[in-house]
PDB file of C-alpha atoms in Angstrom:
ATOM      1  CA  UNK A   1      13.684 -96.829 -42.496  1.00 63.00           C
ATOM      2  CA  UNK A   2      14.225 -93.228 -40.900  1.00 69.00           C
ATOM      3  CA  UNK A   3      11.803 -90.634 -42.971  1.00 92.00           C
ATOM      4  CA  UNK A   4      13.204 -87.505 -41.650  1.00 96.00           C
ATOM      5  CA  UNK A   5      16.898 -88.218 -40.160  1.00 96.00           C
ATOM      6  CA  UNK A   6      18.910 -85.466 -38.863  1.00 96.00           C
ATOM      7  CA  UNK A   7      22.362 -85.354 -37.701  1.00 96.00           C
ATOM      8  CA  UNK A   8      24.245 -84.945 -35.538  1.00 97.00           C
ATOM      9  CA  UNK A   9      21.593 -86.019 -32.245  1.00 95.00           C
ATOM     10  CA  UNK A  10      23.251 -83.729 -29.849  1.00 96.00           C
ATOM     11  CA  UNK A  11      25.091 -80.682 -30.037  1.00 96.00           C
ATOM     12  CA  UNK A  12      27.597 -79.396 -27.640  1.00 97.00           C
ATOM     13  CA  UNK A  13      30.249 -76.480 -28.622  1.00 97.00           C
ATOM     14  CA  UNK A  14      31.441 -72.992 -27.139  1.00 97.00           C
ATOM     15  CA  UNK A  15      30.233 -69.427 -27.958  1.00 97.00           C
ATOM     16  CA  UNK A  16      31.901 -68.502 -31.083  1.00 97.00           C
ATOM     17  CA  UNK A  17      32.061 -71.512 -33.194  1.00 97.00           C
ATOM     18  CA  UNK A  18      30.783 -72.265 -36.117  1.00 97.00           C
ATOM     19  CA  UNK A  19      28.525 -75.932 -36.695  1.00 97.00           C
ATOM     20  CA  UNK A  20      26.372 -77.408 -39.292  1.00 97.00           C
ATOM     21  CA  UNK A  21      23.155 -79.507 -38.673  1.00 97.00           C
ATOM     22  CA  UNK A  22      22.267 -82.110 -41.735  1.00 97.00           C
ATOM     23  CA  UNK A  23      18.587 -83.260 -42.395  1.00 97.00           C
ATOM     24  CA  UNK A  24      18.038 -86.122 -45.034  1.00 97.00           C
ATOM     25  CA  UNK A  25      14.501 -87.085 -45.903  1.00 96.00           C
ATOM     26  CA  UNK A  26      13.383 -89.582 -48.066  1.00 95.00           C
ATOM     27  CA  UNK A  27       9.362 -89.648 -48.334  1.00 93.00           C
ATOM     28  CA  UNK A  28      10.044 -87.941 -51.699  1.00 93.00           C
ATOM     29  CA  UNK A  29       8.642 -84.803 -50.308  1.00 93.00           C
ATOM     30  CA  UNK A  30       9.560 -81.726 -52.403  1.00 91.00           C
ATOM     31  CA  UNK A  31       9.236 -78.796 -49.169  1.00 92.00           C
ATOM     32  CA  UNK A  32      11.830 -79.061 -46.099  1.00 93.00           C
ATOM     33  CA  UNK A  33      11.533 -76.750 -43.011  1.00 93.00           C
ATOM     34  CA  UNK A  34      14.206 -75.730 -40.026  1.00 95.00           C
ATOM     35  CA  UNK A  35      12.386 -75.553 -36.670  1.00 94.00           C
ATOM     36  CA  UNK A  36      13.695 -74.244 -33.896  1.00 95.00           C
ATOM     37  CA  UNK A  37      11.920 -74.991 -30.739  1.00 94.00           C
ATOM     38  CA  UNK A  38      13.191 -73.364 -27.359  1.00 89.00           C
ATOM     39  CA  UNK A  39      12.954 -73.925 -24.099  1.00 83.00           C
ATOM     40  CA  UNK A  40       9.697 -73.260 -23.075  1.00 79.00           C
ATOM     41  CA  UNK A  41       8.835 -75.628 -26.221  1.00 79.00           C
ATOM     42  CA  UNK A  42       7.828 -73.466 -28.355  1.00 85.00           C
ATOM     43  CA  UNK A  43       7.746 -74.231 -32.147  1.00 89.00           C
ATOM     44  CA  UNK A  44       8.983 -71.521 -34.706  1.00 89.00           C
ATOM     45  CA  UNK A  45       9.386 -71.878 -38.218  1.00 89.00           C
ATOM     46  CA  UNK A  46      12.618 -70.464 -39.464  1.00 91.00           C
ATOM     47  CA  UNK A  47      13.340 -71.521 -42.986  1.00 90.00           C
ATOM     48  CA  UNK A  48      11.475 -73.318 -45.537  1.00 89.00           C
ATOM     49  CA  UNK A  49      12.287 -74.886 -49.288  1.00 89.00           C
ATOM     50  CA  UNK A  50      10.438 -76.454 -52.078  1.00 87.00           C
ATOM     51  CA  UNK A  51      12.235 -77.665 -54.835  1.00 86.00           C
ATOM     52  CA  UNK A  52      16.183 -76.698 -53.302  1.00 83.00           C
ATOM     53  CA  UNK A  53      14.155 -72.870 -53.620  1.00 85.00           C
ATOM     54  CA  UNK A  54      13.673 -70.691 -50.507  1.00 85.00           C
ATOM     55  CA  UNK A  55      10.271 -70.008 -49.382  1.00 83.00           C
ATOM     56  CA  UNK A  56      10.206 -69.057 -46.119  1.00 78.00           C
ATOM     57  CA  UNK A  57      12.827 -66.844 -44.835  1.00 77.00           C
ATOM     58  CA  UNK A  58      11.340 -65.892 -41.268  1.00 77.00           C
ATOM     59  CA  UNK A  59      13.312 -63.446 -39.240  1.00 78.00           C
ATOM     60  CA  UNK A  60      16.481 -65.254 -38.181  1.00 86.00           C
ATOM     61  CA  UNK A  61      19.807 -63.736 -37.478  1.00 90.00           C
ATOM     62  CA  UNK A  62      22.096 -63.845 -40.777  1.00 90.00           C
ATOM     63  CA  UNK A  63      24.965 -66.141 -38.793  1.00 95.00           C
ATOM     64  CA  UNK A  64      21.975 -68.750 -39.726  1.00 94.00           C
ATOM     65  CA  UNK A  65      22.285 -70.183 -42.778  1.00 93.00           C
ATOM     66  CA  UNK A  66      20.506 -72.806 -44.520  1.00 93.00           C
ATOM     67  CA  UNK A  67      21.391 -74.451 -47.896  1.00 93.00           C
ATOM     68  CA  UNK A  68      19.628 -77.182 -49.896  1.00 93.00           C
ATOM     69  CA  UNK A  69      21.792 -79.571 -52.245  1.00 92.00           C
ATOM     70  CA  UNK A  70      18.909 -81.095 -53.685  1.00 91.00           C
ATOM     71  CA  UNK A  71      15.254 -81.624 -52.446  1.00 90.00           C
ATOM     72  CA  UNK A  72      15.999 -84.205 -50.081  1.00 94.00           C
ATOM     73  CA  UNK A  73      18.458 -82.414 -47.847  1.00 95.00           C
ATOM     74  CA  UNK A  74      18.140 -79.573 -46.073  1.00 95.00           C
ATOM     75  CA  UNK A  75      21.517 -78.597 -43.821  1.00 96.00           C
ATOM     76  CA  UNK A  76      21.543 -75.465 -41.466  1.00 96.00           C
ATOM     77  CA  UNK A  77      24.893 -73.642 -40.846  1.00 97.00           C
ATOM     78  CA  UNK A  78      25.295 -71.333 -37.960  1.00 96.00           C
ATOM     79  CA  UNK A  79      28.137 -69.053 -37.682  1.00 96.00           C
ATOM     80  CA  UNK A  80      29.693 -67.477 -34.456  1.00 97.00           C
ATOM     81  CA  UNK A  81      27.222 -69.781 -31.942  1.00 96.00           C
ATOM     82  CA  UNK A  82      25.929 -67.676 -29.179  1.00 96.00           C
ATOM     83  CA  UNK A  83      24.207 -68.840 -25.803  1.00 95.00           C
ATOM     84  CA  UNK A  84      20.638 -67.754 -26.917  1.00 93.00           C
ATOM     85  CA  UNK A  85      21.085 -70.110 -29.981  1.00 95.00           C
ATOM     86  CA  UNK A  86      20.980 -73.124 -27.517  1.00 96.00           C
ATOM     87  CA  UNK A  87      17.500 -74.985 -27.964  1.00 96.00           C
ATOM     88  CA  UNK A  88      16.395 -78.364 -30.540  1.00 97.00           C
ATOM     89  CA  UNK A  89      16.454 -77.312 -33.824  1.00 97.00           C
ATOM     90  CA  UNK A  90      13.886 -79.858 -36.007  1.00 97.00           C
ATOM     91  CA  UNK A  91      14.048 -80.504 -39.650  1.00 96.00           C
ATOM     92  CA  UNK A  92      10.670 -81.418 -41.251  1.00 95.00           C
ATOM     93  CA  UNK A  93       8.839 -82.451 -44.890  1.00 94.00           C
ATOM     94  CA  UNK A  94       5.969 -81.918 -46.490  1.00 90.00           C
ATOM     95  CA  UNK A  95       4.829 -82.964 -49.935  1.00 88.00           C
ATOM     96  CA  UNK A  96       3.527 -79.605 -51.316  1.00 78.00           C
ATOM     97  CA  UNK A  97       3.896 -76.115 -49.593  1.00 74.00           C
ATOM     98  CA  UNK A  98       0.167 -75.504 -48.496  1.00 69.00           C
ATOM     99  CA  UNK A  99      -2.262 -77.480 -45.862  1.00 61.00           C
ATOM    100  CA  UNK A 100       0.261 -80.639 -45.870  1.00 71.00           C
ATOM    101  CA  UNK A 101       0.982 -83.220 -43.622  1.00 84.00           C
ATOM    102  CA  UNK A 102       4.592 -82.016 -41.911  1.00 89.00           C
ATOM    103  CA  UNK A 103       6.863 -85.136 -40.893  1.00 92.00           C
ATOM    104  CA  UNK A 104       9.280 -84.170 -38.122  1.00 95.00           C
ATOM    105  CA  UNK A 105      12.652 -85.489 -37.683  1.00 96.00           C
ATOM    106  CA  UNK A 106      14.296 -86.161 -34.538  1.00 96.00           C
ATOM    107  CA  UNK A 107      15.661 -82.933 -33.441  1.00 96.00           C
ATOM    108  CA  UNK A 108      19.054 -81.909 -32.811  1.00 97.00           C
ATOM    109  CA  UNK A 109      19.715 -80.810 -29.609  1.00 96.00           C
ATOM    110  CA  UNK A 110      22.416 -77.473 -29.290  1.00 97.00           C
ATOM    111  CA  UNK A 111      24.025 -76.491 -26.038  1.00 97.00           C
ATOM    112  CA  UNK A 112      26.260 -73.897 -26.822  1.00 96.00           C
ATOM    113  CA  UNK A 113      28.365 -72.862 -23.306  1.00 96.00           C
TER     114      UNK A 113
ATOM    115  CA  UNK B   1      -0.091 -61.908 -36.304  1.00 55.00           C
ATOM    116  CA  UNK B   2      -1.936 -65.190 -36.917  1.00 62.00           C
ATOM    117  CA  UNK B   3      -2.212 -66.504 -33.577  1.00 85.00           C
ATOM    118  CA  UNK B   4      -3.005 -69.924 -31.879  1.00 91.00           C
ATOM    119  CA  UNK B   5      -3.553 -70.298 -28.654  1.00 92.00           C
ATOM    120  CA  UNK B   6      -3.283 -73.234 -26.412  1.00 93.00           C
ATOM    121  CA  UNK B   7      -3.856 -72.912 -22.479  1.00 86.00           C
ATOM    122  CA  UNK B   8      -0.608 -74.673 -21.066  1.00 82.00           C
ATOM    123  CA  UNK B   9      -1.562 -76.775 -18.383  1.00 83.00           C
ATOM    124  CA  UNK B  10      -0.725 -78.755 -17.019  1.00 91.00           C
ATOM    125  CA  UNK B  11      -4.013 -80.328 -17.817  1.00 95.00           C
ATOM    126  CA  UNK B  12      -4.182 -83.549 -15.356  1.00 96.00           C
ATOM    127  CA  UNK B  13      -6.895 -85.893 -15.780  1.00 96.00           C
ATOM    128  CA  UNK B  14      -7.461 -89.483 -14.095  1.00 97.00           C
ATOM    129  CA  UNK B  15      -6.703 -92.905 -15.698  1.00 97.00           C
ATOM    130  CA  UNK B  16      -9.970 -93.910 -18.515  1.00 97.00           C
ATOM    131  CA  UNK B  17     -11.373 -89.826 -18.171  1.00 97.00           C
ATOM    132  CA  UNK B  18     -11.893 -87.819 -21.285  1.00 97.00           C
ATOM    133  CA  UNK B  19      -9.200 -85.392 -21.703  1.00 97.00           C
ATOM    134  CA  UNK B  20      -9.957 -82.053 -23.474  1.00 96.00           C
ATOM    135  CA  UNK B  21      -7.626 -79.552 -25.125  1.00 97.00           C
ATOM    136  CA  UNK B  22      -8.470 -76.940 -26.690  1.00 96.00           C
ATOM    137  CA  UNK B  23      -7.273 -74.095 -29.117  1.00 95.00           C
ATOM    138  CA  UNK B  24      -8.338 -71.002 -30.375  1.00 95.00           C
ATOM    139  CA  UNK B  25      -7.039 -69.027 -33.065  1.00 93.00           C
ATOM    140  CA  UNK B  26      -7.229 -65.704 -34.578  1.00 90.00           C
ATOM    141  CA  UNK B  27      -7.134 -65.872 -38.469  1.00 85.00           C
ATOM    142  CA  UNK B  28     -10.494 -66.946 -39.883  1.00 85.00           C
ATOM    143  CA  UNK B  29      -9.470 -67.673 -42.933  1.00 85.00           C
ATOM    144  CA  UNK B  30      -7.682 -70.823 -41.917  1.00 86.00           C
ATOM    145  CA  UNK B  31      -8.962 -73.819 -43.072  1.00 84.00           C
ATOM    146  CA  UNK B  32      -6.735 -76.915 -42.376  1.00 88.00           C
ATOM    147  CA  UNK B  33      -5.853 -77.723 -38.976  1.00 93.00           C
ATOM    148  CA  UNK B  34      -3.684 -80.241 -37.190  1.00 94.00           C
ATOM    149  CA  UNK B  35      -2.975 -81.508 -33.494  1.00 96.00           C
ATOM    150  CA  UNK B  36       0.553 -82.945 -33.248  1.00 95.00           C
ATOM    151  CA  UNK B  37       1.154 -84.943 -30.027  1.00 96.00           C
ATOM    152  CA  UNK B  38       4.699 -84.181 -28.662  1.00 96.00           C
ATOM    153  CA  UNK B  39       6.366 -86.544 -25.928  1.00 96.00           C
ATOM    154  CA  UNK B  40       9.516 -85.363 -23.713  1.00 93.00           C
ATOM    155  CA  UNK B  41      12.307 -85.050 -25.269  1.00 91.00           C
ATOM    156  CA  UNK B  42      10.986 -86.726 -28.969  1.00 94.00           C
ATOM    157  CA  UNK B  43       9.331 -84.773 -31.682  1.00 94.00           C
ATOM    158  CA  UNK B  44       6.206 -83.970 -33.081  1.00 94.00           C
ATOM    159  CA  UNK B  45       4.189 -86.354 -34.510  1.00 93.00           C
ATOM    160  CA  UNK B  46       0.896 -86.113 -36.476  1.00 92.00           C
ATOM    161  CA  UNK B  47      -2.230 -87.278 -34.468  1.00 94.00           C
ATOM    162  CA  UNK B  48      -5.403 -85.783 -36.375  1.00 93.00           C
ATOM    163  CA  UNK B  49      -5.506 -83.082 -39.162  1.00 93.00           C
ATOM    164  CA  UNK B  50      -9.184 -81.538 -39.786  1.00 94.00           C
ATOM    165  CA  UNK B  51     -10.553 -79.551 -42.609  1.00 92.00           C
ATOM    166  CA  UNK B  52     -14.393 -79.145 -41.933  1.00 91.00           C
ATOM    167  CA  UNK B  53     -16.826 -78.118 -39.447  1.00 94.00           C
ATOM    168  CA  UNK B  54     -17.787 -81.057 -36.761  1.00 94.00           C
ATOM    169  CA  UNK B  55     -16.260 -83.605 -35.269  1.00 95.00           C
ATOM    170  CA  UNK B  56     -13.790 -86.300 -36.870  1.00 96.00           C
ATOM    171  CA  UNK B  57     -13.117 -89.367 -35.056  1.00 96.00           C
ATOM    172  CA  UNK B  58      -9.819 -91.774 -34.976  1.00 95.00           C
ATOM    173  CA  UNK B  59      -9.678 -94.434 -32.315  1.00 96.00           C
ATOM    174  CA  UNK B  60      -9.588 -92.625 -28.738  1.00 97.00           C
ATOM    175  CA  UNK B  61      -9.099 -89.269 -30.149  1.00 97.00           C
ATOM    176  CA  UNK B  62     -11.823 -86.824 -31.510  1.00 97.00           C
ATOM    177  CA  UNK B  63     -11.051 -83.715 -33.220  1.00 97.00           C
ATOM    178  CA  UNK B  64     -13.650 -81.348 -33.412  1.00 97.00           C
ATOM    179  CA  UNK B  65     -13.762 -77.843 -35.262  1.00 96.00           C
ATOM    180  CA  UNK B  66     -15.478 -74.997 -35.280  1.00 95.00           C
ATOM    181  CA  UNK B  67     -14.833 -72.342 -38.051  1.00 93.00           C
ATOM    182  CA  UNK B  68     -17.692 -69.954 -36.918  1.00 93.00           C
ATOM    183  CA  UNK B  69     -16.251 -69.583 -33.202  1.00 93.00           C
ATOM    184  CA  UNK B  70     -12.553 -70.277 -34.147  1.00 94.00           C
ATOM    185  CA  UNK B  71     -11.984 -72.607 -31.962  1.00 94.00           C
ATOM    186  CA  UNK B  72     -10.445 -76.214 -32.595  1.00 96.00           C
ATOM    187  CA  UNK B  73     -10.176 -79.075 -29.890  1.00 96.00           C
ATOM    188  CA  UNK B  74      -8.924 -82.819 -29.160  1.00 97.00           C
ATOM    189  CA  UNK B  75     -10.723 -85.373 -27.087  1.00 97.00           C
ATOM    190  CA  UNK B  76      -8.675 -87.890 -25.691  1.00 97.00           C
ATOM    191  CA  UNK B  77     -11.101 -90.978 -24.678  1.00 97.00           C
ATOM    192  CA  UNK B  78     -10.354 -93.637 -22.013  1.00 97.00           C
ATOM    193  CA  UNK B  79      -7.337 -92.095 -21.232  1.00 97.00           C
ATOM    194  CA  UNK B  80      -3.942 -93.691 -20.718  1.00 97.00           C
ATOM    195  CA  UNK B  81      -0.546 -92.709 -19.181  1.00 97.00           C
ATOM    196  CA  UNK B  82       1.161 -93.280 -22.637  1.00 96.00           C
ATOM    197  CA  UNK B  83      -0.973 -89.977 -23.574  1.00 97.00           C
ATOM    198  CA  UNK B  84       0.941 -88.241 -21.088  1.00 97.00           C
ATOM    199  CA  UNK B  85       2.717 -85.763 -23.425  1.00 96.00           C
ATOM    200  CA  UNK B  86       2.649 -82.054 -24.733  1.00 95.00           C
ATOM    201  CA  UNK B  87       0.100 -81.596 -27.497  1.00 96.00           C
ATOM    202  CA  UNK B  88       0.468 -78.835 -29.865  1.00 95.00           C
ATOM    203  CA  UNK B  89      -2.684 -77.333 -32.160  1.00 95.00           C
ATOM    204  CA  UNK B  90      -1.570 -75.828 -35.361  1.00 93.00           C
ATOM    205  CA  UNK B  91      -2.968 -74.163 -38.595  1.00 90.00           C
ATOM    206  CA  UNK B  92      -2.490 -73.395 -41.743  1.00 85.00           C
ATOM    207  CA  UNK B  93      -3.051 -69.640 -42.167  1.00 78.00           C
ATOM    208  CA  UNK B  94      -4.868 -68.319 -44.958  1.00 76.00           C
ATOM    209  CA  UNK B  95      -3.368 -65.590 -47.608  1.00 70.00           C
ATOM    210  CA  UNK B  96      -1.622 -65.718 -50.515  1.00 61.00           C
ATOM    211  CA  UNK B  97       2.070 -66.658 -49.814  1.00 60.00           C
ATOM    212  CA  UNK B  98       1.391 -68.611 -46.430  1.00 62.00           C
ATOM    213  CA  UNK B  99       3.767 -71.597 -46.782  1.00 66.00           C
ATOM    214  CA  UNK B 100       4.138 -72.408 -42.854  1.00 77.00           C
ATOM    215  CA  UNK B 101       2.797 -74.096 -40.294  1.00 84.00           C
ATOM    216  CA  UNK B 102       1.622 -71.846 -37.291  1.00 87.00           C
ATOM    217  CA  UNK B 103       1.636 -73.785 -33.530  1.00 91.00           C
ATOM    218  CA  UNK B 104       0.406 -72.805 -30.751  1.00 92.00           C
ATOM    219  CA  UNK B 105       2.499 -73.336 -27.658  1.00 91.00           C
ATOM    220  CA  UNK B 106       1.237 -76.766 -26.445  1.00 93.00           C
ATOM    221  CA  UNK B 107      -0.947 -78.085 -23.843  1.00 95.00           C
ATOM    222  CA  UNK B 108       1.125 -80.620 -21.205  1.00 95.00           C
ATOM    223  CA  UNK B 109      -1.154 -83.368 -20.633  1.00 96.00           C
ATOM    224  CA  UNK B 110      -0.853 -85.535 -17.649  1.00 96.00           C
ATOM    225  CA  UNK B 111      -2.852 -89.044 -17.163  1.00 97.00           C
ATOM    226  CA  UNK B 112      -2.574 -89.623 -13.526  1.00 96.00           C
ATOM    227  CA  UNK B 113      -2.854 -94.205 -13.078  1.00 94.00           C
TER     228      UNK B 113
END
C-alpha cells in the first residue's frame, strides 16, 4: 500500500489554465505539506495543515491554492498556470507539526508551455 | 533566515570508500535533524534523523552531530553505486511557531564502480 499517493504523475498544460494536484495519505498522520521543488532541486515548503487547519502559509502567489477535505487529503489548485510554475510539486505527512518524521509522496511533475 | 547549507558536489568517491557530506546550519537553536536521500527523478526518503550530540550509527550510514559547531554530517561506508543519489540535510528550526522542515540544497553523490 501507497502511504503518500499523489495524482496525477505528470503534468502537462498551457500558460493560462487552471489544474488541481490531489495528495491522499493514509499513515493516519494529522499534518500534510505542498513542496515545491524546482529545477535546480531545491526543496521549499509552501503550505502546511494539521487537522484540515492551515499552518504554514509561506509566500506563494495567491493563483495557489490549497484546500484540505479532511486530514488525509491535501489537494493544491493553481489558477492561471504560468511558465515559472513548471517544477515537481511533492505532497508530504507527518504525525505531529514539530521535529517529525516527513513521508514524501511521489511528486507530480508540471510542465506548463 | 534559518539557513542550511550543503556544498553541491558533485561529490565522487570510488566503489567501498567512505563518502562524507556535510551540512552546516545557521540557527542554533535547532535540535532535530534529518538527512533524506533523494534519487533522480523519485522523492525524498528518510535515511537517518538525529537529536543529540555524537555520532548515531545505522548499517553503512553514520550520522554525526555537532550542536556546539553547527555542523551535521553523513558517512556513507563501503560505498555502493545504488548510493549514487542527491542527499539533502534538513532541520527543524527552533522558535515558537516553526512548523516546517528547512533543507538545504542537496549534495549529488556519485559512487564511481
Amino acid at each position: 500500500d501507497t502511504a503518500v499517493s499523489q495524482t496525477p504523475k505528470y503534468l502537462v498544460t498551457q500558460m493560462g489554465n487552471d489544474k488541481s494536484i490531489k495528495c491522499e495519505q493514509n499513515l493516519g498522520h494529522d499534518t500534510m505539506y505542498w513542496y515545491k521543488q524546482d529545477s535546480k532541486k531545491f526543496l521549499k515548503i509552501m503550505f502546511s495543515y494539521n487537522n484540515k487547519e492551515l499552518i504554514i502559509n509561506e509566500t506563494v502567489p495567491n493563483r495557489f491554492s490549497p484546500k484540505s477535505p479532511d486530514k488525509a487529503h491535501l489537494n493544491l489548485h493553481i489558477n492561471s498556470l504560468e511558465l515559472g510554475d513548471s517544477a515537481v510539486y511533492f505532497c508530504a505527512s507527518s504525525q505531529g507539526t514539530s521535529s517529525e518524521t516527513q513521508y514524501f509522496g511521489p511528486g507530480t511533475r508540471l510542465l506548463v508551455l | 533566515q534559518k539557513e542550511v547549507e550543503q556544498n553541491s558536489g558533485p561529490l565522487s568517491v570510488p566503489e567501498g570508500a567512505i563518502a562524507s557530506l556535510n551540512c552546516t546550519y545557521s540557527d542554533r537553536g535547532s535540535q532535530s535533524f534529518f538527512w533524506y536521500r533523494q534519487y533522480s527523478g523519485k522523492s525524498p526518503e528518510l535515511i537517518m534523523s538525529i537529536y543529540s550530540n555524537g555520532d548515531k550509527e545505522d548499517g553503512r550510514f553514520t550520522a554525526q552531530l555537532n550542536k556546539a559547531s553547527q555542523y551535521v554530517s553523513l558517512l556513507i561506508r563501503d560505498s555502493q553505486p545504488s548510493d549514487s543519489a542527491t542527499y539533502l540535510c534538513a532541520l527543524w528550526p527552533s522558535g515558537a511557531g516553526s512548523y516546517q522542515l528547512t533543507f538545504g540544497k542537496g549534495t549529488k553523490l556519485s559512487v564511481i564502480p
